[in-house]
Short mmCIF file of C-alpha atoms in Angstrom, two decimals:
data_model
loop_
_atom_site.label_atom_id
_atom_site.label_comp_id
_atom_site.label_asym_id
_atom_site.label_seq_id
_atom_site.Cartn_x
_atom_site.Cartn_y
_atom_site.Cartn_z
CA UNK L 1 211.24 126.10 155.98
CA UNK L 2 213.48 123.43 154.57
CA UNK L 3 212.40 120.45 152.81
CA UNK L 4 212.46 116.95 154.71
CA UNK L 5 213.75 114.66 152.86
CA UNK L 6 214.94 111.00 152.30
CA UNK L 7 216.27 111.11 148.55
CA UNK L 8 216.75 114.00 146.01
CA UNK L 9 214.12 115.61 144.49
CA UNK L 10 214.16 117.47 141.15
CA UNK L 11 212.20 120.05 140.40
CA UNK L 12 211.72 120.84 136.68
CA UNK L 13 210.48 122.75 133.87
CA UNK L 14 209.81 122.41 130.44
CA UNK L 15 209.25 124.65 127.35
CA UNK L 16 207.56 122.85 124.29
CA UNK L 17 206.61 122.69 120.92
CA UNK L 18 202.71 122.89 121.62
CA UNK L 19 200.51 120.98 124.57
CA UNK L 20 199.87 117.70 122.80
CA UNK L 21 201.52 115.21 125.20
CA UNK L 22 201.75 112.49 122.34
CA UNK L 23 202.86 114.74 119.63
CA UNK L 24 205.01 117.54 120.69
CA UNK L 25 208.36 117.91 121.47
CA UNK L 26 210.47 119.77 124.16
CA UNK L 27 212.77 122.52 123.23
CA UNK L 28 213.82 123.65 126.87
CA UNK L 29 214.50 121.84 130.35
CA UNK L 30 215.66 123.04 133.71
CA UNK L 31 216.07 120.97 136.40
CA UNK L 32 216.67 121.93 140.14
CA UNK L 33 217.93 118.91 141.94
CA UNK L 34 217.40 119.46 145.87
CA UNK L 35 219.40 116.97 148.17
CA UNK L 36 218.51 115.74 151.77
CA UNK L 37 221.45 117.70 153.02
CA UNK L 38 219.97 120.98 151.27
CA UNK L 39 222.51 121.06 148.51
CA UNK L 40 221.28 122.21 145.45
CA UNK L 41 222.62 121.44 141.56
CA UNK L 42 220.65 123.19 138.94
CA UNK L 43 221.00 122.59 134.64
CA UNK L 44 219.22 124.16 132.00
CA UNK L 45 219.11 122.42 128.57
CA UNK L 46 217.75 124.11 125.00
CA UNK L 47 216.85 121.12 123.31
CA UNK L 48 216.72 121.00 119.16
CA UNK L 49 212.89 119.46 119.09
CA UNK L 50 213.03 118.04 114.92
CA UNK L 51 209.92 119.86 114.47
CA UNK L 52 208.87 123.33 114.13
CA UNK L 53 208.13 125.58 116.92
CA UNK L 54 204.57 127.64 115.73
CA UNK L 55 204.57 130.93 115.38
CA UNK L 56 201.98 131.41 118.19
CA UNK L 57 204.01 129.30 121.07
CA UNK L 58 207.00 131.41 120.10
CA UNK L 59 205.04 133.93 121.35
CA UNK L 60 204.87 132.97 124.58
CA UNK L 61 208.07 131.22 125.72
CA UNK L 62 210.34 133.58 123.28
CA UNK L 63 212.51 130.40 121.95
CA UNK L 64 212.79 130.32 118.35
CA UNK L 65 213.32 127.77 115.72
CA UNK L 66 216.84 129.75 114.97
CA UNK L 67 217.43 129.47 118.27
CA UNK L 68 217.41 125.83 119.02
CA UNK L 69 218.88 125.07 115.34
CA UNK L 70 222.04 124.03 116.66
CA UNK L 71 221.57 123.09 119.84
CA UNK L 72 221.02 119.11 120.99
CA UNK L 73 218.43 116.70 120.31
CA UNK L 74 216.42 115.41 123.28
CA UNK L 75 218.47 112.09 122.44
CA UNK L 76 221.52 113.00 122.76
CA UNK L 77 220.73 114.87 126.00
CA UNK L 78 218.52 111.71 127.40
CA UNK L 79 221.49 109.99 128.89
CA UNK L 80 222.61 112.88 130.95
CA UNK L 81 219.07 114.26 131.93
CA UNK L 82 217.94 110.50 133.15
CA UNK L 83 221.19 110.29 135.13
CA UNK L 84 220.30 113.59 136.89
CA UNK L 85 216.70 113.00 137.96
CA UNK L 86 217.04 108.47 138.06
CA UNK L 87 217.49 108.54 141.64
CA UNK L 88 214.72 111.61 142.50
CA UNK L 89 211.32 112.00 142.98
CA UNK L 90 209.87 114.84 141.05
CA UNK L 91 208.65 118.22 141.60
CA UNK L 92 206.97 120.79 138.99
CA UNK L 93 203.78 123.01 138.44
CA UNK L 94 201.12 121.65 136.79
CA UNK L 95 203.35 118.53 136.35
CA UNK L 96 201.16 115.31 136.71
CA UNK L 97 199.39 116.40 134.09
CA UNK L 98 201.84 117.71 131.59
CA UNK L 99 206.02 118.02 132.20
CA UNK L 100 206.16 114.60 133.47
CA UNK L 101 203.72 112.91 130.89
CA UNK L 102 205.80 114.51 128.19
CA UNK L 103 209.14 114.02 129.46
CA UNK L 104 208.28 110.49 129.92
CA UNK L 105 206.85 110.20 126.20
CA UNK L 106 210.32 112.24 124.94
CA UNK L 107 212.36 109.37 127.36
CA UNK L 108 210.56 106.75 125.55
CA UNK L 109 211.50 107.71 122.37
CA UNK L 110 215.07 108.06 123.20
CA UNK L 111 214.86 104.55 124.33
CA UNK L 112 215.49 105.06 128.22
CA UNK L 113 213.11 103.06 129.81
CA UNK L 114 211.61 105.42 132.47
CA UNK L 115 208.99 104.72 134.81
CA UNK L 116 207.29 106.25 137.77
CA UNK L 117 206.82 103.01 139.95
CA UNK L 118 209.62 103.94 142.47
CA UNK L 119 208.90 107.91 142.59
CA UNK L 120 206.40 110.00 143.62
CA UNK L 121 205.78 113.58 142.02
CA UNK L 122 204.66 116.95 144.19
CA UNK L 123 202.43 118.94 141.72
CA UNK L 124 202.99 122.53 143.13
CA UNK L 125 200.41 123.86 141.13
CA UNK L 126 197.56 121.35 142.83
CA UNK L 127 198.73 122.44 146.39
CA UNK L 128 197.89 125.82 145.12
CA UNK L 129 194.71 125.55 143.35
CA UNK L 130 193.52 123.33 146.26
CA UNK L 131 194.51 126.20 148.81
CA UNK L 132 194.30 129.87 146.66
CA UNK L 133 193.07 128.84 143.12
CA UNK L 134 195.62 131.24 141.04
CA UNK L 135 198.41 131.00 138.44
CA UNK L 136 202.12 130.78 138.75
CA UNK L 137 202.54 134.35 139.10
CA UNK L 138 200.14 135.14 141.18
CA UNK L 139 201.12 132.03 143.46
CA UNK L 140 204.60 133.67 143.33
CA UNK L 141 203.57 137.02 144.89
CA UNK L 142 201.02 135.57 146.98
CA UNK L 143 203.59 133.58 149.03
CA UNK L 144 206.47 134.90 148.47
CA UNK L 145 205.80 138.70 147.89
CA UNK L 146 207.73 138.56 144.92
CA UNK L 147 206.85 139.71 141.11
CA UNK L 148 208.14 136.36 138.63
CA UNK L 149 210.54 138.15 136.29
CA UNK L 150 210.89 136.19 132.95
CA UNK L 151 207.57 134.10 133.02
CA UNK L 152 207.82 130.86 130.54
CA UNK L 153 211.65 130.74 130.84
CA UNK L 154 212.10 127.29 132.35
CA UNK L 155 214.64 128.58 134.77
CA UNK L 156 212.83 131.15 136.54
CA UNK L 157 209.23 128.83 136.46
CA UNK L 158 211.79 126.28 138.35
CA UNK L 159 213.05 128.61 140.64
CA UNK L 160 209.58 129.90 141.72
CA UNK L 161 208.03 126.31 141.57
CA UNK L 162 210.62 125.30 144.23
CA UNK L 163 210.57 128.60 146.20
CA UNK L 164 206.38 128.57 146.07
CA UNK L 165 206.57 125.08 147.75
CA UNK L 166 208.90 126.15 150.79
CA UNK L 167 206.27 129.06 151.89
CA UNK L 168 203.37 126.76 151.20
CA UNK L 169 204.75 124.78 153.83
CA UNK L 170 205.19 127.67 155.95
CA UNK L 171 201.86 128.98 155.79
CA UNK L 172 199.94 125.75 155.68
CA UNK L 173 200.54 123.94 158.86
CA UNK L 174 198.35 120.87 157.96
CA UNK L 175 200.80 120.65 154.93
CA UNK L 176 203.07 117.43 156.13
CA UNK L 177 206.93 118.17 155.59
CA UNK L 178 207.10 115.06 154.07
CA UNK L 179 207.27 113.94 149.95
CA UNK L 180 205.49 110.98 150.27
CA UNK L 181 202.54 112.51 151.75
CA UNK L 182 202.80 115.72 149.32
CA UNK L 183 202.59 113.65 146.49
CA UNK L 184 199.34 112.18 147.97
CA UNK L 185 197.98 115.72 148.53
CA UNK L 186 198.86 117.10 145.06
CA UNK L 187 197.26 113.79 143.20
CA UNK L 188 194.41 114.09 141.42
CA UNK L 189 192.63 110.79 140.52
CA UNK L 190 194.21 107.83 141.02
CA UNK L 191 195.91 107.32 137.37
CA UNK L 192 197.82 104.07 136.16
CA UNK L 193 199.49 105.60 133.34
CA UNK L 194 200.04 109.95 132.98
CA UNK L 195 197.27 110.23 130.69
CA UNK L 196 194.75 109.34 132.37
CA UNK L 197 193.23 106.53 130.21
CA UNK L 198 193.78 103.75 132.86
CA UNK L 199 193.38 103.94 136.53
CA UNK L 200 192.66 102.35 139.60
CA UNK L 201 188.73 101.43 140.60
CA UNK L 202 187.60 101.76 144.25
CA UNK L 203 189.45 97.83 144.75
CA UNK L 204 192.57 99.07 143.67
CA UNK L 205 192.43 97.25 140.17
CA UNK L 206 193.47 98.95 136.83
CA UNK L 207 190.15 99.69 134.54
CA UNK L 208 189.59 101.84 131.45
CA UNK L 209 188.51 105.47 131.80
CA UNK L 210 187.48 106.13 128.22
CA UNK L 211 185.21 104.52 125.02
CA UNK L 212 183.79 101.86 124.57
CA UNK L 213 185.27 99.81 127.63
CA UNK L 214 184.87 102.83 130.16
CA UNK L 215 184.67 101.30 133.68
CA UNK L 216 185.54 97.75 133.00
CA UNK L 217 188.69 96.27 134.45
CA UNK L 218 191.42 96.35 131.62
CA UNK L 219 192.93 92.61 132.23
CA UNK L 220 189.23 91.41 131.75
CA UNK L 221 189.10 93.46 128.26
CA UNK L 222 192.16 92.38 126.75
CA UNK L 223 191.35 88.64 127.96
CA UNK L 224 187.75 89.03 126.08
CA UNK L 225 188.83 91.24 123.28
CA UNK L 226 192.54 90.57 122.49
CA UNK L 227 192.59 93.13 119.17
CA UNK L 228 191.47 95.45 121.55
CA UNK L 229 195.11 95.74 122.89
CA UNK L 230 196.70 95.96 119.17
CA UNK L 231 194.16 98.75 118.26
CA UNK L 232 195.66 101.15 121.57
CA UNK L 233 199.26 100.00 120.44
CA UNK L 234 198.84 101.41 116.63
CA UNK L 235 196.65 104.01 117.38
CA UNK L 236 197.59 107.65 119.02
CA UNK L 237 198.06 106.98 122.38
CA UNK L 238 201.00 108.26 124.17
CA UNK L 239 203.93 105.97 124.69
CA UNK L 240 203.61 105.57 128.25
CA UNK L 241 200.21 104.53 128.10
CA UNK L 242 201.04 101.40 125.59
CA UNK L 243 203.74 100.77 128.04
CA UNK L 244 201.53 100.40 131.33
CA UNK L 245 199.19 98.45 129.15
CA UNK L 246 201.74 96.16 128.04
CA UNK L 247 202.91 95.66 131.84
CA UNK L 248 199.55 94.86 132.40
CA UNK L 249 199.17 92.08 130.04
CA UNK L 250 202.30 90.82 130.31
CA UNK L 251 202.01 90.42 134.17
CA UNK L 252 198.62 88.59 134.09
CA UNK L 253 199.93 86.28 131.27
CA UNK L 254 202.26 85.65 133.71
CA UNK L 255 200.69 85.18 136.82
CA UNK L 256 198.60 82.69 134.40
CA UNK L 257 201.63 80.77 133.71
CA UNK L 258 202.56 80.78 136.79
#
């Protein structure tokens, strides 16, 4: 089985700091970029995160502080890892709700203005759980009868991600060849910004999903309660949620004006 497809798509991995989207920081990225014409280009980045790596995720994905020491900020890699994946859609495991919120927050900071309006994502791991219910692993030998050497190292999670996908395909014949339609399979809820804390009501309109102002439509909220929107933007949201919200504002003040 061979992907169908009508632009690249880059499947990717990170290794982080810790799981808090907001806070921590990513200290290895591989990317496998898959072309319409079945080419393939592949990079793997260690990535200097500014903070320390705890003892316990060490543990897990092997990469030390001493090892990332020297190595490149996610800065000064930004430029080079936005021009690889720009013109993609995206493709991970467990990504909707993790790689690309974080990569997006780690973009942000580095001042590249990403955003997912033009790109869908294929979460591998949803096609799974919604078909087998297993892990990464196990999703590895269950379709492709092969045991994942070097677990948590981005490359070979990237690898498997991509190679899990192509016999999901094959076995699933309701599974549509098709990105587009993928992505629709693989999403979970319908979510404005990663996180989760605005998305779309049954008439398509953005509301809040959490506190005080759960289920009411957000351009209504910050129209009513205008410090409501400087609270989210100096509080501990992630970046990409302030950003949607902005957008948001911004767009009705416009269409106001207009």
């Amino acid at each position: 089985m061979q992907l169908k497809l009508t632009r690249p798509i880059c499947f990717f991995d990170l290794e982080t700091t810790g799981t808090n989207v907001a806070k921590d920081r990513i200290v290895e990225i591989a990317i496998l970029k898959v072309f319409p014409n079945g080419n393939k280009e592949s990079r793997t980045w260690l990535v200097n995160p500014e903070m320390e790596i705890p003892a316990q995720v060490v543990a897990i994905h092997g990469i030390s502080n001493e090892k990332v020491a020297n190595e490149p900020t996610f800065k000064q890699l930004s430029k080079e890892i936005y021009k690889m994946i720009k013109d993609s859609d995206l493709g991970g495991y467990n990504s909707d709700r993790f790689d690309i919120p974080l990569l997006a927050e780690e973009m942000l900071r580095a001042e590249i203005d990403f955003d997912m309006k033009n790109t869908v994502s294929v979460d591998v791991q949803t096609i799974f759980h919604k078909m087998e219910k297993r892990t990464l692993e196990a999703a590895y030998k269950f379709y492709c009868d092969k045991n994942l050497i070097d677990a948590h190292s981005a490359e070979a999670d990237t690898l498997a991600t991509y190679e899990v996908l192509l016999s999901q395909l094959d076995r699933y014949p309701e599974l549509e060849n098709n990105i587009k339609k993928l992505s629709e399979f693989t999403t979970r809820k319908q979510s404005v910004d990663f996180a989760g804390f605005i998305v779309l009501d049954e008439d398509g309109e953005e509301i809040f999903s959490f506190g005080k102002h759960k289920g009411k439509k957000v351009h209504a909220v910050l129209e009513n309660e205008p410090g409501y929107f400087g609270w989210i933007l100096n509080a501990d949201f992630p970046l990409y949620t302030k950003k949607v919200l902005t957008q948001i504002k911004l767009s009705k003040l416009n269409n106001k004006l207009g």
